[in-house]
mmCIF file of C-alpha atoms in Angstrom:
data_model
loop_
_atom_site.group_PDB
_atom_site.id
_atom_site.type_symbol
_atom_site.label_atom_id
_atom_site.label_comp_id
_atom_site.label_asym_id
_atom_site.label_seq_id
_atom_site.Cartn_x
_atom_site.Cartn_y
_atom_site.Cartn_z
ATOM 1 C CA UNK A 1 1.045 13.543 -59.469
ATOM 2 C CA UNK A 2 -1.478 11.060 -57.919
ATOM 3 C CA UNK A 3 1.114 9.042 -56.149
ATOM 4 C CA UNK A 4 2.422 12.542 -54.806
ATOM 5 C CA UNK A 5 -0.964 13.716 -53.546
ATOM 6 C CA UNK A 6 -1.365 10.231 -51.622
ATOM 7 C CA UNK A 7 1.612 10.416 -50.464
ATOM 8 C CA UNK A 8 1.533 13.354 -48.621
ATOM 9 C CA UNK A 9 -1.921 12.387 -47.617
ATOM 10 C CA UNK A 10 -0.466 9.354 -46.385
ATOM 11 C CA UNK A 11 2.465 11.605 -44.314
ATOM 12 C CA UNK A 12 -0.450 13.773 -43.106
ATOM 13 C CA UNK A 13 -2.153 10.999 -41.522
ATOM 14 C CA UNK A 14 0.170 9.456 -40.127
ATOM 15 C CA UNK A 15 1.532 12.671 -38.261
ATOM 16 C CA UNK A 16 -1.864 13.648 -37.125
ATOM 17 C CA UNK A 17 -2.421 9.703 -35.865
ATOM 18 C CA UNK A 18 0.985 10.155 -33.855
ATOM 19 C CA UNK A 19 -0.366 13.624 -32.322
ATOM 20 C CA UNK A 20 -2.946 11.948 -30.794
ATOM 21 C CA UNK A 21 -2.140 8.957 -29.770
ATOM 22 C CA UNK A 22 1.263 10.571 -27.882
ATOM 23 C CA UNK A 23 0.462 12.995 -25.102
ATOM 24 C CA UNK A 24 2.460 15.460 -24.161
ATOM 25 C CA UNK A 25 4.007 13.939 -20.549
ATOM 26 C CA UNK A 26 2.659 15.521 -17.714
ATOM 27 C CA UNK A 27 4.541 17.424 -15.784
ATOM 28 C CA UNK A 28 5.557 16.629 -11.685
ATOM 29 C CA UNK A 29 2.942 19.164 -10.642
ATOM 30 C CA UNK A 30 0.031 17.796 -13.315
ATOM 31 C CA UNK A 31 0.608 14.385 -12.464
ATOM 32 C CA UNK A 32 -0.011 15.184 -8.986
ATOM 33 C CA UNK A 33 -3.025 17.327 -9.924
ATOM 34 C CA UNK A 34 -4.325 14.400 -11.976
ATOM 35 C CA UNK A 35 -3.839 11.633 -9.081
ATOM 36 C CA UNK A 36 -5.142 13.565 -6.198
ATOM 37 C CA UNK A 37 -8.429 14.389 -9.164
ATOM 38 C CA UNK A 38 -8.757 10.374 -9.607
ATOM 39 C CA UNK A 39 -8.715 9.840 -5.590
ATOM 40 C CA UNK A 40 -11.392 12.416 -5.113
ATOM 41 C CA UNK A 41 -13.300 10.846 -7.836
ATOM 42 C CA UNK A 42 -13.490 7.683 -5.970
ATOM 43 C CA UNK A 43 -13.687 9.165 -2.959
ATOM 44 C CA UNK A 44 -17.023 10.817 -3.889
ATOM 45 C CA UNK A 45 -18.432 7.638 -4.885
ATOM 46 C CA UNK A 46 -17.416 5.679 -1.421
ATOM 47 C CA UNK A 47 -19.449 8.526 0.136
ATOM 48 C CA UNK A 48 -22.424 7.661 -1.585
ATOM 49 C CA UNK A 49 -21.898 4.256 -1.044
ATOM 50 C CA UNK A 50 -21.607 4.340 2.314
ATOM 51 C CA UNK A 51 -24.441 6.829 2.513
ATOM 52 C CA UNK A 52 -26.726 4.105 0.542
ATOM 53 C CA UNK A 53 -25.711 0.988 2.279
ATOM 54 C CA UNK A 54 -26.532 2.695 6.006
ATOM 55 C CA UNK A 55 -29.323 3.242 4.806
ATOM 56 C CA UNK A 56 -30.022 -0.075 3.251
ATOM 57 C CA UNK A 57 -28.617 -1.949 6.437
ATOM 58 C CA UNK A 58 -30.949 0.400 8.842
ATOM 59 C CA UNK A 59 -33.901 -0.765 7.160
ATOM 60 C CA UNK A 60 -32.871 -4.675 6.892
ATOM 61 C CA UNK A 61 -32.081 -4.055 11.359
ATOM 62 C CA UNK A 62 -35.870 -3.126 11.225
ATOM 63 C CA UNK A 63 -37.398 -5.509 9.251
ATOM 64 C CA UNK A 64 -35.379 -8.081 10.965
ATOM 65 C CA UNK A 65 -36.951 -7.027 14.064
ATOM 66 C CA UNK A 66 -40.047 -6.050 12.922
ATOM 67 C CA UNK A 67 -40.052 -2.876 12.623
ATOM 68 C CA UNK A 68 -40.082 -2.022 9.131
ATOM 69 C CA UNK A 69 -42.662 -3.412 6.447
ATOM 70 C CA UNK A 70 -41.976 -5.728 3.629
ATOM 71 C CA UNK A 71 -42.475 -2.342 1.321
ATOM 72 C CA UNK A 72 -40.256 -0.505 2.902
ATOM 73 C CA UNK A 73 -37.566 -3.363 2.746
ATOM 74 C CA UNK A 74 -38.084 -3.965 -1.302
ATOM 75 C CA UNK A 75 -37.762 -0.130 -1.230
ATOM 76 C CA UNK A 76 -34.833 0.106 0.390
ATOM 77 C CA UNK A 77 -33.531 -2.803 -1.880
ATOM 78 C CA UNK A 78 -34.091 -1.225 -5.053
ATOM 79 C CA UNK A 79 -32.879 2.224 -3.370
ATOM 80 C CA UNK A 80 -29.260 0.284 -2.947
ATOM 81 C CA UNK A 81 -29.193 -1.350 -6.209
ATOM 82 C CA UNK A 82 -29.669 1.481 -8.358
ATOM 83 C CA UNK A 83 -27.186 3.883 -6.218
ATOM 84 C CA UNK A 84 -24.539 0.633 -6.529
ATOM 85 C CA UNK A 85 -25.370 0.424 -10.535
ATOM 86 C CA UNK A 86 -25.382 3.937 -10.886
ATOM 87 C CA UNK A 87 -21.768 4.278 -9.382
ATOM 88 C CA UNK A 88 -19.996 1.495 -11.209
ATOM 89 C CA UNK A 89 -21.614 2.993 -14.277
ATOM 90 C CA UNK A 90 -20.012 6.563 -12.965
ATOM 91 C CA UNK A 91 -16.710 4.432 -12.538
ATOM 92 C CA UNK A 92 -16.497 3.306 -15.460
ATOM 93 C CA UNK A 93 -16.919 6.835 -17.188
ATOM 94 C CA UNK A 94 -13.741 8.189 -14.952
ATOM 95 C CA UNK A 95 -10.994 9.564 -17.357
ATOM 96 C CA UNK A 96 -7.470 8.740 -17.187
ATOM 97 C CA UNK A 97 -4.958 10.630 -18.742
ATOM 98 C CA UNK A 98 -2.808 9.164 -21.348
ATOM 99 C CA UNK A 99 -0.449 12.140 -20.409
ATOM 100 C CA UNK A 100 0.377 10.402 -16.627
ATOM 101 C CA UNK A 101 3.427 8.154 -16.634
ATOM 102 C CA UNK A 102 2.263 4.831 -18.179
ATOM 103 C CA UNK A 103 3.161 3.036 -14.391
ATOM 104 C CA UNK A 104 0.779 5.073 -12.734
ATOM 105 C CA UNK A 105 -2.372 4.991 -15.639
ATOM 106 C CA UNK A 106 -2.078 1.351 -15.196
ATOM 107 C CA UNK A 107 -2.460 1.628 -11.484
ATOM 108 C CA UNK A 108 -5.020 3.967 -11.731
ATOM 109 C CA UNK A 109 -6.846 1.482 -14.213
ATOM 110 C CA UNK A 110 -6.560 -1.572 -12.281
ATOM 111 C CA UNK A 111 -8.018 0.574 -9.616
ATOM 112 C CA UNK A 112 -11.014 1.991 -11.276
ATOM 113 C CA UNK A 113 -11.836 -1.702 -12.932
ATOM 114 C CA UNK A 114 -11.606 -2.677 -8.758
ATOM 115 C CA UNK A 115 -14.129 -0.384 -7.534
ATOM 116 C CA UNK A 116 -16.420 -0.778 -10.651
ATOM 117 C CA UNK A 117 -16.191 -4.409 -9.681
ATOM 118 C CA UNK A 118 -17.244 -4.153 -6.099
ATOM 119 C CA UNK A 119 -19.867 -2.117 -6.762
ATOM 120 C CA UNK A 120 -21.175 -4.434 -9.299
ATOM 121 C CA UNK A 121 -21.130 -7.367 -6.720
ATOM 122 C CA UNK A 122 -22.929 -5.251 -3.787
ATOM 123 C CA UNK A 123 -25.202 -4.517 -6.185
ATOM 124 C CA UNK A 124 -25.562 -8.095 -7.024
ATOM 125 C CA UNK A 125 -26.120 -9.024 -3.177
ATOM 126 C CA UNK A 126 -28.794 -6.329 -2.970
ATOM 127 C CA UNK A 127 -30.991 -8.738 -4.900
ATOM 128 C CA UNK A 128 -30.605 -11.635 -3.498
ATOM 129 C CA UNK A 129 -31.097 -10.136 -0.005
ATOM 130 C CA UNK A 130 -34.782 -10.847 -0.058
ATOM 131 C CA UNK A 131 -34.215 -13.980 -2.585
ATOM 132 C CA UNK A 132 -35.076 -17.104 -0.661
ATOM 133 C CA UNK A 133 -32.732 -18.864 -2.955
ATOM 134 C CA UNK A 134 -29.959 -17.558 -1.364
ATOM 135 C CA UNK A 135 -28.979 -17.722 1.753
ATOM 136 C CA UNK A 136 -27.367 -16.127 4.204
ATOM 137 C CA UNK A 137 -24.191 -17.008 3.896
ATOM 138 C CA UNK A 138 -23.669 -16.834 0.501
ATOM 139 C CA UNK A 139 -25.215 -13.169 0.950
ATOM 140 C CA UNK A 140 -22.240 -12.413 3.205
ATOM 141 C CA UNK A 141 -19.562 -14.192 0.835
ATOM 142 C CA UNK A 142 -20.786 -11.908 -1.942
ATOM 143 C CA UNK A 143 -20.206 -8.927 0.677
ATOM 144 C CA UNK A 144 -16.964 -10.358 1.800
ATOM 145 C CA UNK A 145 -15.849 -10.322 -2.087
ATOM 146 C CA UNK A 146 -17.082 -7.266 -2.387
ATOM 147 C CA UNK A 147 -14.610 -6.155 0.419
ATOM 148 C CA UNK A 148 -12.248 -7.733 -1.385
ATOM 149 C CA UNK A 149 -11.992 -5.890 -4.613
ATOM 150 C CA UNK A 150 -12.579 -2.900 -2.878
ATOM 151 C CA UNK A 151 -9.772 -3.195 -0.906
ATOM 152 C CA UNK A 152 -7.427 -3.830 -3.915
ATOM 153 C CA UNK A 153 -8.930 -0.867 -5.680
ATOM 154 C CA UNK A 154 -7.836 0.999 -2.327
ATOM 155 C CA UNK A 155 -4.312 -0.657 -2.566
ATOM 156 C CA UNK A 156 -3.639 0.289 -6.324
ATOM 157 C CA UNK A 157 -4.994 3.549 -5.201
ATOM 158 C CA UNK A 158 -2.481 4.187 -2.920
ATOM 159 C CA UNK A 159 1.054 2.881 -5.161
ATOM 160 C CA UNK A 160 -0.640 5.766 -7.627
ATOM 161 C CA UNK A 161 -0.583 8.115 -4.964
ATOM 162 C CA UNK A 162 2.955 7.182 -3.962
ATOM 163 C CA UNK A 163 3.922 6.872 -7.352
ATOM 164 C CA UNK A 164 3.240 10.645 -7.732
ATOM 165 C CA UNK A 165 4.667 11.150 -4.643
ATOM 166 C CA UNK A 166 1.031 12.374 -2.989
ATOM 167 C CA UNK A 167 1.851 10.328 -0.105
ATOM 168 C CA UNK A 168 5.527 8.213 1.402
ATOM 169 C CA UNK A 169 5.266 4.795 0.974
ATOM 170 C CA UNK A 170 4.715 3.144 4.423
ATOM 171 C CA UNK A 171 3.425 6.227 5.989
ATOM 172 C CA UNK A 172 0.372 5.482 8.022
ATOM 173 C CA UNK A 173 -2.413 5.627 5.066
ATOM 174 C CA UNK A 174 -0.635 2.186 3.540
ATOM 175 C CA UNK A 175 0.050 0.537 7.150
ATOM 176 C CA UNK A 176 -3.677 1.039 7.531
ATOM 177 C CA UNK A 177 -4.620 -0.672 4.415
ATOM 178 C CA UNK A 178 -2.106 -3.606 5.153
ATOM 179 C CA UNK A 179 -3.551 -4.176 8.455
ATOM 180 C CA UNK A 180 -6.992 -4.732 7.003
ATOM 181 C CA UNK A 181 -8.416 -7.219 7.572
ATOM 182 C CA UNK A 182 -11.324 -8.168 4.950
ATOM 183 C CA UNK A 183 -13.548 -10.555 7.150
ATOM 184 C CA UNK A 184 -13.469 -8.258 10.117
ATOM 185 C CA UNK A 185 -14.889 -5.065 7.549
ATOM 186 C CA UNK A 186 -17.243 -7.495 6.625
ATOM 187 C CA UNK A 187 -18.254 -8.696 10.177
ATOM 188 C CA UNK A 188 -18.688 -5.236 11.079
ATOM 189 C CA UNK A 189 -21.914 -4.555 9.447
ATOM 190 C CA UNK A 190 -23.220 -7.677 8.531
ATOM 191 C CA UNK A 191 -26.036 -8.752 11.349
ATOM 192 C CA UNK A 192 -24.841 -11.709 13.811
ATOM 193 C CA UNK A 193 -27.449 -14.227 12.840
ATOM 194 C CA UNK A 194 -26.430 -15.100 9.539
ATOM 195 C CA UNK A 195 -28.726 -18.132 9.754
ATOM 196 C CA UNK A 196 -32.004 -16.056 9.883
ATOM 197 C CA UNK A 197 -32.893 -14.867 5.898
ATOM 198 C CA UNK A 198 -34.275 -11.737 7.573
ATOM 199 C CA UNK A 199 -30.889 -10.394 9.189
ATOM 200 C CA UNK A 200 -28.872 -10.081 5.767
ATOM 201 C CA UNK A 201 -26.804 -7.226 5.760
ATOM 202 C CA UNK A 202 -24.204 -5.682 4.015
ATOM 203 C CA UNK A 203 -20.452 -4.599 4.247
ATOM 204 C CA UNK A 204 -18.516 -1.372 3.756
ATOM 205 C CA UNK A 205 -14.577 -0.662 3.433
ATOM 206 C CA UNK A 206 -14.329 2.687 2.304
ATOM 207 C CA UNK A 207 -11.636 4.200 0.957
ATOM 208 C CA UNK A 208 -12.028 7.647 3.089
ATOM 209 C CA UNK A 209 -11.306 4.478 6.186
ATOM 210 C CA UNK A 210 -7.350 4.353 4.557
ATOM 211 C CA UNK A 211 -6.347 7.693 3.873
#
């Protein structure tokens, strides 16, 4: 009678463990729903990115030309670290269904570990911008990686989106990305003198830039 009752238990189990570890598949429309969700997720976050690192470059143009204190520089400093920490932490935190096609939750994923990495390296070159250990070069290299991940978190971004058939593969949203060049985004913000410690400055490729 034991062996029956554990038995059972046993079948119980098991059937609940398959339940939930096998999602129902999502449907055409769903998967869409749940792609285009994801993209608007990120997209969010590249807004307050951006919004945070014009604000943090502003302040570095001033200091750099005397115009803003050494206050309001650490300020601004902190200000970009914590909005870069706080959004790879929100990253992170983003839910992918297990009910998407296993090709695109892997894209998704590779994405989201992409732009949680970027984030965590601009927040990393928010420090040292005022650290007279590093210079000013290696400020920009850790911008210019930066750049980098972000713009594979963009590309992964995008074979999701065509995987779910949100966009046509080669349409102008992908030509964009391929013709992006990563030194140039970085070159864009960062101040010319990268020999003076005071003219630091960040980079931005944003993912609203490739749609």
């Amino acid at each position: 009678m034991r062996q029956a009752l554990l038995a059972v238990l046993l079948m119980v189990v098991m059937v609940l463990s398959a339940c939930s570890n096998n999602s129902a598949p999502a449907s055409h429309e769903e998967v869409q729903e749940k792609v285009q969700s994801f993209y608007n997720e990120m997209t969010k976050f590249d807004q307050m990115g951006k919004s945070s690192l014009d604000a943090f470059n502003t302040t570095l143009t001033s200091f750099s030309s005397g115009k803003a204190t050494d206050k309001e520089l650490e300020k601004a400093i902190d200000q970009f670290q914590d909005t870069a920490s706080d959004i790879a932490d929100e990253v992170k935190d983003v839910k992918i269904s297990k009910s998407l096609p296993e090709n695109i939750q892997k894209l998704l994923k590779d994405s989201m570990i992409a732009f949680q990495s970027a984030y965590s390296i601009k927040e990393q070159a928010s420090k040292s911008a005022a650290s007279p250990d590093v210079t000013a070069d290696e400020f920009k290299d850790m911008n210019q990686q930066a750049d980098v991940a972000m713009l594979y978190g963009i590309s992964k971004l995008n074979e999701a989106r065509v995987a779910a058939g949100l966009i046509e593969k080669g349409s102008a949203a992908e030509e964009t990305l391929s013709g992006t060049d990563t030194s140039t985004a970085a070159d864009t913000q960062a101040n010319t003198d990268t020999k003076d410690k005071n003219t630091k400055s960040g980079s931005g490729t944003s993912v609203t830039d490739v749609k």
